[in-house]
mmCIF file of C-alpha atoms in Angstrom:
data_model
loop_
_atom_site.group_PDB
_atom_site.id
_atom_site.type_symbol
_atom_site.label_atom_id
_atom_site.label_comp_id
_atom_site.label_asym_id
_atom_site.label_seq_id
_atom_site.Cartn_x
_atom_site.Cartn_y
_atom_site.Cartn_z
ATOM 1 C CA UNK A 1 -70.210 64.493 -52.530
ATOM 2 C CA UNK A 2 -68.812 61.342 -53.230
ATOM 3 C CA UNK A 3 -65.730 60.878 -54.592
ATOM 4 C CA UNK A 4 -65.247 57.147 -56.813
ATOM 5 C CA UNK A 5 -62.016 55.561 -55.736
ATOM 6 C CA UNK A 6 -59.478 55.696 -57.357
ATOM 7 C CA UNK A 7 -57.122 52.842 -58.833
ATOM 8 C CA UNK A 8 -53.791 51.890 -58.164
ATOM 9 C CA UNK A 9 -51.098 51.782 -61.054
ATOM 10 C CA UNK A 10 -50.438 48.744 -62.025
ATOM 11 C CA UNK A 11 -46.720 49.221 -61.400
ATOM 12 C CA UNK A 12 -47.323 49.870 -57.235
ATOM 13 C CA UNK A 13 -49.787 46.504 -57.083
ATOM 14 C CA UNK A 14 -46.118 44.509 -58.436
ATOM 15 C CA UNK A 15 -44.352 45.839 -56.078
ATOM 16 C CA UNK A 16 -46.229 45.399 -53.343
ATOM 17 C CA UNK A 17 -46.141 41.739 -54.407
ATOM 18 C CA UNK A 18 -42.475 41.505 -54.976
ATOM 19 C CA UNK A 19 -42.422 43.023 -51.118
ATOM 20 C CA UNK A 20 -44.619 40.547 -49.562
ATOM 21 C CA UNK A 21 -42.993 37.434 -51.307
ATOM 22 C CA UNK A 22 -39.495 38.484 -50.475
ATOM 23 C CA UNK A 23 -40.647 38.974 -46.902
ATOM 24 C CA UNK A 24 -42.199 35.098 -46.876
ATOM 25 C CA UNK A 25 -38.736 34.124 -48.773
ATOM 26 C CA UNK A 26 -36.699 35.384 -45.626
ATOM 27 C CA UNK A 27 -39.285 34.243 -42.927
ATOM 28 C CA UNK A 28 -38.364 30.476 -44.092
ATOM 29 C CA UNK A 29 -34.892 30.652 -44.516
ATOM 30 C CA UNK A 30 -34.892 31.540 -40.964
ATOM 31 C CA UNK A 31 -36.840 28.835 -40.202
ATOM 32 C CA UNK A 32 -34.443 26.722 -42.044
ATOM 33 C CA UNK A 33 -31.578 27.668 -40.112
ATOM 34 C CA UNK A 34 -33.164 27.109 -36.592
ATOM 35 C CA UNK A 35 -34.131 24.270 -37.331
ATOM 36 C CA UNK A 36 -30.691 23.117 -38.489
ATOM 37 C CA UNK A 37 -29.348 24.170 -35.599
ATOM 38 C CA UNK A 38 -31.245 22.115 -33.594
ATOM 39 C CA UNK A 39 -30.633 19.414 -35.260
ATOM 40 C CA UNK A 40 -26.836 19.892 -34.936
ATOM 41 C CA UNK A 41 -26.733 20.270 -31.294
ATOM 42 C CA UNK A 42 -29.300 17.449 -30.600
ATOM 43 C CA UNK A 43 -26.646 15.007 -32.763
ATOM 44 C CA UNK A 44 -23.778 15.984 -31.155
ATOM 45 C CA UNK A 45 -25.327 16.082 -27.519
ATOM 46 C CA UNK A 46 -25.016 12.220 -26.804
ATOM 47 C CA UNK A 47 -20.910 12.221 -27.552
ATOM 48 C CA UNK A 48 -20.394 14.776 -25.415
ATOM 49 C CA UNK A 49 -21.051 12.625 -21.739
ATOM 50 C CA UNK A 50 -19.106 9.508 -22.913
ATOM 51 C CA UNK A 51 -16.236 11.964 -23.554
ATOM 52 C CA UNK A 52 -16.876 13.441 -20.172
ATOM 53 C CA UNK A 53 -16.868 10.041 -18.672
ATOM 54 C CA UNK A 54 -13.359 9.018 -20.542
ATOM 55 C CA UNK A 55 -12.006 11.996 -19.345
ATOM 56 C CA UNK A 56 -13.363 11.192 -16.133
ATOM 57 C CA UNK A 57 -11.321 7.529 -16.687
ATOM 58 C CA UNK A 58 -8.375 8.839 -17.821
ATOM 59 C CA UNK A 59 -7.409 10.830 -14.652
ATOM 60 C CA UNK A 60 -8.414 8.183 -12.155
ATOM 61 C CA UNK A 61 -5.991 5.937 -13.855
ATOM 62 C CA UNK A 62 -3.096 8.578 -14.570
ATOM 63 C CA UNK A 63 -2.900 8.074 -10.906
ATOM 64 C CA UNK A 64 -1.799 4.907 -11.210
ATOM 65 C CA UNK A 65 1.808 4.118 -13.686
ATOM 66 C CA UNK A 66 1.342 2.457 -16.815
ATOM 67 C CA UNK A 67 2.263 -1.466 -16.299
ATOM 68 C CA UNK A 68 5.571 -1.846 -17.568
ATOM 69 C CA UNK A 69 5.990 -4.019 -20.715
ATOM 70 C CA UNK A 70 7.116 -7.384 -20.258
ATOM 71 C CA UNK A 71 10.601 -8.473 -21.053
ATOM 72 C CA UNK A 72 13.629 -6.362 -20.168
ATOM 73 C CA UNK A 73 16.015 -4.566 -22.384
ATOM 74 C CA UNK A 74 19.513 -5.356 -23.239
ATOM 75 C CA UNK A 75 21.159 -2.222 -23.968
ATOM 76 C CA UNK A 76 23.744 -2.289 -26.554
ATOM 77 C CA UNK A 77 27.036 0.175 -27.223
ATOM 78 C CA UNK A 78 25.495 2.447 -29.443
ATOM 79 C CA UNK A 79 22.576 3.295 -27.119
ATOM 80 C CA UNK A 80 20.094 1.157 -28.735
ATOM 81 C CA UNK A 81 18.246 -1.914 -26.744
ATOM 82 C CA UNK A 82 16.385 -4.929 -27.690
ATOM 83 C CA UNK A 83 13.416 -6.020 -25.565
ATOM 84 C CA UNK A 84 14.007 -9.057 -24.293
ATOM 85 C CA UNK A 85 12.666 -12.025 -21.799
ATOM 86 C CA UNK A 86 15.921 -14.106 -21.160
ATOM 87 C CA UNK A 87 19.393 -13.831 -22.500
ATOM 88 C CA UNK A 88 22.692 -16.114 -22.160
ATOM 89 C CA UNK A 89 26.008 -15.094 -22.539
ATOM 90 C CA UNK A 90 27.915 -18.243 -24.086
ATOM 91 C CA UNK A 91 31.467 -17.139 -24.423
ATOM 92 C CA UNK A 92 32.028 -14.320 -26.730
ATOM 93 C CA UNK A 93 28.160 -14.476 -28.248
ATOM 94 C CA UNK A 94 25.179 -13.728 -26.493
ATOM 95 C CA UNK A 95 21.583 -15.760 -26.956
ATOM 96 C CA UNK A 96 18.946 -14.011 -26.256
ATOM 97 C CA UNK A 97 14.687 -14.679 -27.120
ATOM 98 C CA UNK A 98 13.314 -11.402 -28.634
ATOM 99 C CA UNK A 99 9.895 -10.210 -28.295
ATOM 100 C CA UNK A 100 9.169 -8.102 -30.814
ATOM 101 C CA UNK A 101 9.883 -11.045 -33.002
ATOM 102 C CA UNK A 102 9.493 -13.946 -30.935
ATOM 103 C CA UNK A 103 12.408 -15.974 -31.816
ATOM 104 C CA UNK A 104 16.001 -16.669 -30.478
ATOM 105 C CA UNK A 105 19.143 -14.552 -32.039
ATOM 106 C CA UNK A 106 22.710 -14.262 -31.237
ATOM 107 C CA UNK A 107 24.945 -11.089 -31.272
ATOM 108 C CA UNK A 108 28.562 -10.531 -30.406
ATOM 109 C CA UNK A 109 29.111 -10.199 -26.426
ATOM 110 C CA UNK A 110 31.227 -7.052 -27.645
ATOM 111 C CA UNK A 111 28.338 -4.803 -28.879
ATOM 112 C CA UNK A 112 26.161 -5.547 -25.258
ATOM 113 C CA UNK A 113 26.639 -2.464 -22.484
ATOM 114 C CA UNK A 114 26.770 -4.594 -19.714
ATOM 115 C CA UNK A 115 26.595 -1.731 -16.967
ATOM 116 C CA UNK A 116 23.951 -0.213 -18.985
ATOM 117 C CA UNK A 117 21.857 -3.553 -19.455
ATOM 118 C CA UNK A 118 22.620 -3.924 -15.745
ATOM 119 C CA UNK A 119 21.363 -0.789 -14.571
ATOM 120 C CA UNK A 120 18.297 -0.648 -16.735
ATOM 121 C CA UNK A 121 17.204 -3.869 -15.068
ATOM 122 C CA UNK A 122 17.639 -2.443 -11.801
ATOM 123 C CA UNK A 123 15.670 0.519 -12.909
ATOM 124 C CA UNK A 124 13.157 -1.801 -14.177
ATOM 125 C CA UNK A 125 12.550 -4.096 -10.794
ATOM 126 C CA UNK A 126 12.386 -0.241 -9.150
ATOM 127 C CA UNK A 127 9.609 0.745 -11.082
ATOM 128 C CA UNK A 128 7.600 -2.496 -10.809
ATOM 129 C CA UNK A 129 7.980 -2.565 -6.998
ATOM 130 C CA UNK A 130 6.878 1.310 -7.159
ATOM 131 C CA UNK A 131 3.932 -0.335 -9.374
ATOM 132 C CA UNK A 132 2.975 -3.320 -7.438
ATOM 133 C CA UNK A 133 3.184 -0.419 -3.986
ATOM 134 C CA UNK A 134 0.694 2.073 -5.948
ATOM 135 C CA UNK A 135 -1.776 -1.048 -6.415
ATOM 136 C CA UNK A 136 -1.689 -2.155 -3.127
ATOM 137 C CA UNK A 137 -3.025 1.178 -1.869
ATOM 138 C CA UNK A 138 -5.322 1.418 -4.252
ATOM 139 C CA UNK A 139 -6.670 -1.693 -3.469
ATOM 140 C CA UNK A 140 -6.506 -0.864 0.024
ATOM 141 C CA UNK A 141 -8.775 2.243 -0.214
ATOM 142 C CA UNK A 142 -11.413 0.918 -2.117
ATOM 143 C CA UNK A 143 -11.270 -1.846 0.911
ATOM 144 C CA UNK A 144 -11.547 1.530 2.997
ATOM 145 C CA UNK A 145 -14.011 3.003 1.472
ATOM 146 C CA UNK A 146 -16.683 2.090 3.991
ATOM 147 C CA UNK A 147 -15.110 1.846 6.945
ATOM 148 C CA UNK A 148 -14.796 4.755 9.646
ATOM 149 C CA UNK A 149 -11.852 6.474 8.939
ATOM 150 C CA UNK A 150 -12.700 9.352 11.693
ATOM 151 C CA UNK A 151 -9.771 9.682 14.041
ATOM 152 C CA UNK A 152 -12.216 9.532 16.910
ATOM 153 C CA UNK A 153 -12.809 5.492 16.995
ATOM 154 C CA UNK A 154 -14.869 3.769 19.022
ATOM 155 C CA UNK A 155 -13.783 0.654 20.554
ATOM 156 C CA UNK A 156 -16.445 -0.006 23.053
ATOM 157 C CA UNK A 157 -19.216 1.620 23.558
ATOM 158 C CA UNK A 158 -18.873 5.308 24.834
ATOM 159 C CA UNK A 159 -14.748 4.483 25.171
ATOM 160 C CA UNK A 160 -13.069 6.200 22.351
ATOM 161 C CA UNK A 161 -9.048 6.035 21.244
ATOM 162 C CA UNK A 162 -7.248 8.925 21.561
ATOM 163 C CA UNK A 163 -7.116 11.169 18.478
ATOM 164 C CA UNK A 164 -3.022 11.308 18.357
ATOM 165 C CA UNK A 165 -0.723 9.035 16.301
ATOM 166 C CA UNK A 166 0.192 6.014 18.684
ATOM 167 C CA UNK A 167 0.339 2.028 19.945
ATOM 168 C CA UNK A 168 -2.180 2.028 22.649
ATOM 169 C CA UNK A 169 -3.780 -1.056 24.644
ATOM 170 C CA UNK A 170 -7.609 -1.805 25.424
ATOM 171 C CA UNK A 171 -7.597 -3.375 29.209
ATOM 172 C CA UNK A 172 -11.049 -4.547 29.852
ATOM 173 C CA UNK A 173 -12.501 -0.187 29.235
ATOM 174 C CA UNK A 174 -9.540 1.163 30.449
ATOM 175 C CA UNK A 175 -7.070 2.533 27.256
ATOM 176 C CA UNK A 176 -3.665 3.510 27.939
ATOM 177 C CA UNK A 177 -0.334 4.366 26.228
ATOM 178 C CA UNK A 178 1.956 1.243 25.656
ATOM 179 C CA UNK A 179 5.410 2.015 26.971
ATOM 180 C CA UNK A 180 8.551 1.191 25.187
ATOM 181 C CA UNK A 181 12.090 0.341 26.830
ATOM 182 C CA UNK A 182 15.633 -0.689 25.425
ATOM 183 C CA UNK A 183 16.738 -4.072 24.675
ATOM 184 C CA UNK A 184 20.216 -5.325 24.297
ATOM 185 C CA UNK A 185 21.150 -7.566 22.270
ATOM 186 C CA UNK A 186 24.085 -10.612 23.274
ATOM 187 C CA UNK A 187 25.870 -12.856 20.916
ATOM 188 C CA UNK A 188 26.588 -16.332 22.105
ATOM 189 C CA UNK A 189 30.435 -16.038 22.327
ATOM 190 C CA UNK A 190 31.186 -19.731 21.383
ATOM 191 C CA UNK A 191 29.858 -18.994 17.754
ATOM 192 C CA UNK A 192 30.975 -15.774 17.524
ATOM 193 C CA UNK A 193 34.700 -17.215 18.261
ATOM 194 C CA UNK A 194 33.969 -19.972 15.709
ATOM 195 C CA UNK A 195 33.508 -17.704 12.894
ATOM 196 C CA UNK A 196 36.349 -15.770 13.472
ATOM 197 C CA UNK A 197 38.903 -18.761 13.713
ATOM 198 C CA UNK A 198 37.462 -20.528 10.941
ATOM 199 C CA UNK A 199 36.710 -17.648 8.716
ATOM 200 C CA UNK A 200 33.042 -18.703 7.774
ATOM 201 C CA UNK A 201 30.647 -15.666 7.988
ATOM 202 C CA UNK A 202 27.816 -18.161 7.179
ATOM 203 C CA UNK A 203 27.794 -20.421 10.949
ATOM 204 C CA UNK A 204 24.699 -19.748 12.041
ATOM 205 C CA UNK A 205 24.321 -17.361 15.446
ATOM 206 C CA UNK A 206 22.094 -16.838 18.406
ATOM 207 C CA UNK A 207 21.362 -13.718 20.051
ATOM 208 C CA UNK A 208 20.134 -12.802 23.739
ATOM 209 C CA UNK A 209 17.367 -10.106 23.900
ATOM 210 C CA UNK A 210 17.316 -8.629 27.126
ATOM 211 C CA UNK A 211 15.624 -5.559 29.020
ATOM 212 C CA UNK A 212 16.400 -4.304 32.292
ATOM 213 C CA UNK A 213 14.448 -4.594 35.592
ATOM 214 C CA UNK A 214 12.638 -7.745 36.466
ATOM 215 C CA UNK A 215 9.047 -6.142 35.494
ATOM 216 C CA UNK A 216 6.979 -3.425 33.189
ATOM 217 C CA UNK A 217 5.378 -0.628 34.321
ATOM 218 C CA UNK A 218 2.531 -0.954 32.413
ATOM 219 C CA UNK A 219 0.261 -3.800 34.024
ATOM 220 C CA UNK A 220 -2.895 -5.573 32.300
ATOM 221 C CA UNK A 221 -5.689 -7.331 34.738
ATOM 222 C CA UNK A 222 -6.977 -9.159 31.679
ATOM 223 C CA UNK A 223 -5.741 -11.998 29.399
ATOM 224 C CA UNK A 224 -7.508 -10.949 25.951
ATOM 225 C CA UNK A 225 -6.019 -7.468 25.921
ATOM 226 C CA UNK A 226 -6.286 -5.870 22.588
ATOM 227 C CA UNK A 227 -4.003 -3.305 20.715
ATOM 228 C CA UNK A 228 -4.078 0.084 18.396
ATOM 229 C CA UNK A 229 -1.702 1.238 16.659
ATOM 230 C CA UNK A 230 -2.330 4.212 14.495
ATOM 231 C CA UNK A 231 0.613 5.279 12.468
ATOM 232 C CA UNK A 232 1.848 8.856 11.273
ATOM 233 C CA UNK A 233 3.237 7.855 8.173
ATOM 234 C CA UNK A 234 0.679 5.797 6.660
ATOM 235 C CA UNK A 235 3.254 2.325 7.119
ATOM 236 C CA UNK A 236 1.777 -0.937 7.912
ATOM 237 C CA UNK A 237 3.174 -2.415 11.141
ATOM 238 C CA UNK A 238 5.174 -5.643 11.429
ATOM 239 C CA UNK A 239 5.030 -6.598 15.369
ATOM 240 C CA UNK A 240 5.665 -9.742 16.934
ATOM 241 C CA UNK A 241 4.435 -10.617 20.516
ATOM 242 C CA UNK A 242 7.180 -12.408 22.475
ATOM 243 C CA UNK A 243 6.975 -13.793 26.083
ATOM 244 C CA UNK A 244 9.859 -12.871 28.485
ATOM 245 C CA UNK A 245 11.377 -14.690 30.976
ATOM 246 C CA UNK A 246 13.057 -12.808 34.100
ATOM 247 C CA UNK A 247 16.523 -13.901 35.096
ATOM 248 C CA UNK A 248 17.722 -11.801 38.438
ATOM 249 C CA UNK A 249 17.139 -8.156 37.563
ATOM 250 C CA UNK A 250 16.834 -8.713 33.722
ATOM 251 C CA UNK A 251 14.222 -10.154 31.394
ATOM 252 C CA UNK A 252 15.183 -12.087 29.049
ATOM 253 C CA UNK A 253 12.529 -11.179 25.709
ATOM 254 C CA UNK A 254 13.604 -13.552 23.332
ATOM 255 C CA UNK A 255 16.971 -15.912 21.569
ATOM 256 C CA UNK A 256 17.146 -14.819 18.531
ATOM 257 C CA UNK A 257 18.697 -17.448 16.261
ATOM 258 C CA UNK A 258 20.000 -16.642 12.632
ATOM 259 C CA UNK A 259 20.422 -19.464 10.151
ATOM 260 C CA UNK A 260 22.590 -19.188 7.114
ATOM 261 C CA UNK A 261 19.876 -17.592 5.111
ATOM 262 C CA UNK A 262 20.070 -14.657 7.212
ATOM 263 C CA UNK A 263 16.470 -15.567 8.344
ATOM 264 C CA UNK A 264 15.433 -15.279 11.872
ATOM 265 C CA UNK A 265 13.435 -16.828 14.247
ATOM 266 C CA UNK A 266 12.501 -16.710 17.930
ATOM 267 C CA UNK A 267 13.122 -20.088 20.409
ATOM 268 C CA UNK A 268 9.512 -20.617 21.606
ATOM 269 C CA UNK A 269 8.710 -17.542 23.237
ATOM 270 C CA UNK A 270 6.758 -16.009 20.300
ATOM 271 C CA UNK A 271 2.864 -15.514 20.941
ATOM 272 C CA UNK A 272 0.504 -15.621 17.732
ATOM 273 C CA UNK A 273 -0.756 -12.353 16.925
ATOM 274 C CA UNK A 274 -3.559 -11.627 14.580
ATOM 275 C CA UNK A 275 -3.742 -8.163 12.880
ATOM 276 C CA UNK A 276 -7.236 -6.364 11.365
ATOM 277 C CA UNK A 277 -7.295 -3.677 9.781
ATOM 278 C CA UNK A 278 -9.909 -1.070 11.689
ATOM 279 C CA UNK A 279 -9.980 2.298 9.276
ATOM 280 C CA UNK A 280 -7.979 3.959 7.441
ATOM 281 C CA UNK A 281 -4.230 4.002 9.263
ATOM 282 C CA UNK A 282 -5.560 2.447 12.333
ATOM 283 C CA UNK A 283 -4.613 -1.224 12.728
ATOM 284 C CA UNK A 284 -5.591 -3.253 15.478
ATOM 285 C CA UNK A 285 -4.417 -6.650 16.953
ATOM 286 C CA UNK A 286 -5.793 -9.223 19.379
ATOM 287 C CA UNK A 287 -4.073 -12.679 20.518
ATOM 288 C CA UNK A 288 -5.155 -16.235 19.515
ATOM 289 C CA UNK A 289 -5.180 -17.587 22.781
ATOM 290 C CA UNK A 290 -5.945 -15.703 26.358
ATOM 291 C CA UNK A 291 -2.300 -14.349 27.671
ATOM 292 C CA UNK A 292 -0.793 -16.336 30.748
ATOM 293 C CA UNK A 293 0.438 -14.087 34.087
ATOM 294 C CA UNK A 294 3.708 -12.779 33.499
ATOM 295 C CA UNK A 295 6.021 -10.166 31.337
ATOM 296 C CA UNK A 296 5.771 -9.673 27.517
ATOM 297 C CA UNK A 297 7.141 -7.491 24.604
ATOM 298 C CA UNK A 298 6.413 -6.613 21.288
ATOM 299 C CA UNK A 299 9.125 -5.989 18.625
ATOM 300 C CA UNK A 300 8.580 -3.993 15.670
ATOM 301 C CA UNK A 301 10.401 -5.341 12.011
ATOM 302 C CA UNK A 302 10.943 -2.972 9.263
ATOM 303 C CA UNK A 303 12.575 -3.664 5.592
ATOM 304 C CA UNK A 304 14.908 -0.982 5.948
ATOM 305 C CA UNK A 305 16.049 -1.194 9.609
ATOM 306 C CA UNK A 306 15.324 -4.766 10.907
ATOM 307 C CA UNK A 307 14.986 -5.048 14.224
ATOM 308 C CA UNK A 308 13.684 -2.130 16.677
ATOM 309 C CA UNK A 309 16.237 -2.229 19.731
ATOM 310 C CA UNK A 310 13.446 -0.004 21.274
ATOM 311 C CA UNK A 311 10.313 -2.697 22.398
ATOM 312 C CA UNK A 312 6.617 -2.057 23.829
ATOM 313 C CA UNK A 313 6.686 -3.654 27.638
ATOM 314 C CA UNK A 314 3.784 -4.859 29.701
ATOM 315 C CA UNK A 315 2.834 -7.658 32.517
ATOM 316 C CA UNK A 316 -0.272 -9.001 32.750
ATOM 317 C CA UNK A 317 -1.132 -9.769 36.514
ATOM 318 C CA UNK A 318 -4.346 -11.918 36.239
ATOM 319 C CA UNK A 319 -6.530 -12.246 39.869
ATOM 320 C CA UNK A 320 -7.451 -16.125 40.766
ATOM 321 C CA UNK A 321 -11.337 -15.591 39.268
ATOM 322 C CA UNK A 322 -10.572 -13.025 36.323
ATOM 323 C CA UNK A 323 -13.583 -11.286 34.915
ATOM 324 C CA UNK A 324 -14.045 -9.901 31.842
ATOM 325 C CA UNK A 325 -14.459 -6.184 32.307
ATOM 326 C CA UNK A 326 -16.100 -5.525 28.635
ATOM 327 C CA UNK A 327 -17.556 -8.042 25.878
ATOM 328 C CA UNK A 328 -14.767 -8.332 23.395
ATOM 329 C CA UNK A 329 -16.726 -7.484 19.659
ATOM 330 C CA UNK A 330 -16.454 -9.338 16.814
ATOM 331 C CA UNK A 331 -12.753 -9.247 14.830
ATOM 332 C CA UNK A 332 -13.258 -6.786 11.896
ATOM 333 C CA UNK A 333 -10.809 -7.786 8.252
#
């Protein structure tokens, strides 16, 4: 038997409709958010590289100190300072040119701090030559940057320096240790009296260089010898090549003579030089002109020190038809 079906209430058919829209409702405010999302992290996506990259920037050049403003101070008594790029101190005033305002004013001479204004441009010169050092090598590594900077450098083919901090000399294929020896130094007593009787420290002098024993030990069979010199400290050599002559059991290396200036030079036995820079901390020198028979030195300068007293020694014996034991490559800046 069949049963007729039966009807819903009309209340259950409205709330199955109220169901089924609030379901819909919630489906697309969903949607809505996602979709805002999205958006938000597809608009904020390009800022976020450059401020990667700036970041990036900012810590290569932290390495290197902000450029100090131009001008210097002059500090006054009560601890304050004006910046300023020249001052004069005409009797009890003092003229200076301000930069902030770009205009010359006058104070009292009382309310400067000399010794402060004094030390702060001291201060000042220290910090740009700290500057001006932190440039250099930054300049110098990009210069690096594709050069070999393996200890292990080749300098002919198959002939290799050796890996430890050192001055060494390429003879034809044949690398070796330069030596070093003492040198003593002689003042010409004539001027030396002079500036004692008269009192005048500025009479220019001359100075004997000489080194004991009438030869090196290290000998070189070829004129166009070249030379390494791979420092510890990362310093950039000063060397001068000097021809000796031998007088008795001595050789004499050079005669040094000081002018008032305080500057020095060497009576014609200087031979040029040329330096190249090889890698990183390896520097490498050749001579301008082939080197004649005979005995020769090199003398290190430094800033702080001057002079070395200790020198690098050699002789170069040549035989009556020299031959080249190697082609010599091409200089490298």
């Amino acid at each position: 038997m069949i049963e007729p079906a039966k009807r819903l209430p009309a209340r259950s058919f409205s709330a199955a409709k109220f169901r089924l829209a609030a379901c819909l409702g919630a489906v697309i405010f969903l949607g809505g958010i996602c979709a805002a999302r999205q958006a938000s992290a597809s608009s904020f996506a390009p800022q976020e590289q450059p401020s990667r990259q700036a970041g990036q920037r900012d810590a290569q050049q932290g390495e290197i100190a902000v450029p100090l403003p131009k001008g210097k101070k002059l500090v006054l008594a009560d601890g304050s300072f004006q910046v300023v790029r020249e001052y004069h101190r005409e009797g009890d005033r003092v003229r200076y040119y301000s930069v902030e305002r770009s205009a010359w004013e006058e104070i009292p001479a009382a309310l400067v701090d000399w010794t402060a204004t004094e030390k702060a441009e001291t201060d000042q010169q220290a910090q740009r030559k700290e500057l001006d050092k932190q440039i250099a090598e930054s300049e110098r590594a990009a210069r690096f940057a594709g050069l070999d900077v393996d200890t292990s450098f080749e300098v002919r083919p198959g002939t290799f320096l050796p890996d430890n901090a050192g001055f060494y000399v390429l003879d034809g294929n044949t690398i070796s240790n330069m030596q070093q020896e003492k040198a003593e130094l002689h003042t010409e007593k004539g001027r030396a009296v002079a500036k004692i009787v008269t009192g005048m420290p500025l009479i220019s002098s001359k100075q004997d260089m000489e080194i004991a024993g009438k030869g090196a030990k290290l000998r070189l069979h070829t004129g166009d010898a070249e030379f390494y010199f791979r420092t510890a400290d990362k310093r950039e050599p000063h060397l001068t090549l000097l021809r000796a002559e031998v007088k008795g059991e001595k050789r004499t290396v050079a005669v040094i003579s000081t002018n008032i200036a305080g500057q020095q030079t060497f009576k014609n036995r200087e031979v040029s030089l040329l330096q190249w820079d090889a890698a990183r901390g390896l520097y490498r020198y050749t001579v301008d002109q082939p080197l004649e028979a005979g005995e020769y030195a090199i003398i290190e300068t430094t800033p702080t020190e001057g002079q070395s007293m200790y020198v690098w020694t050699f002789g170069v014996d040549l035989s009556e038809n020299p031959k080249s034991a190697g082609a010599k490559p091409a200089p490298k800046r």
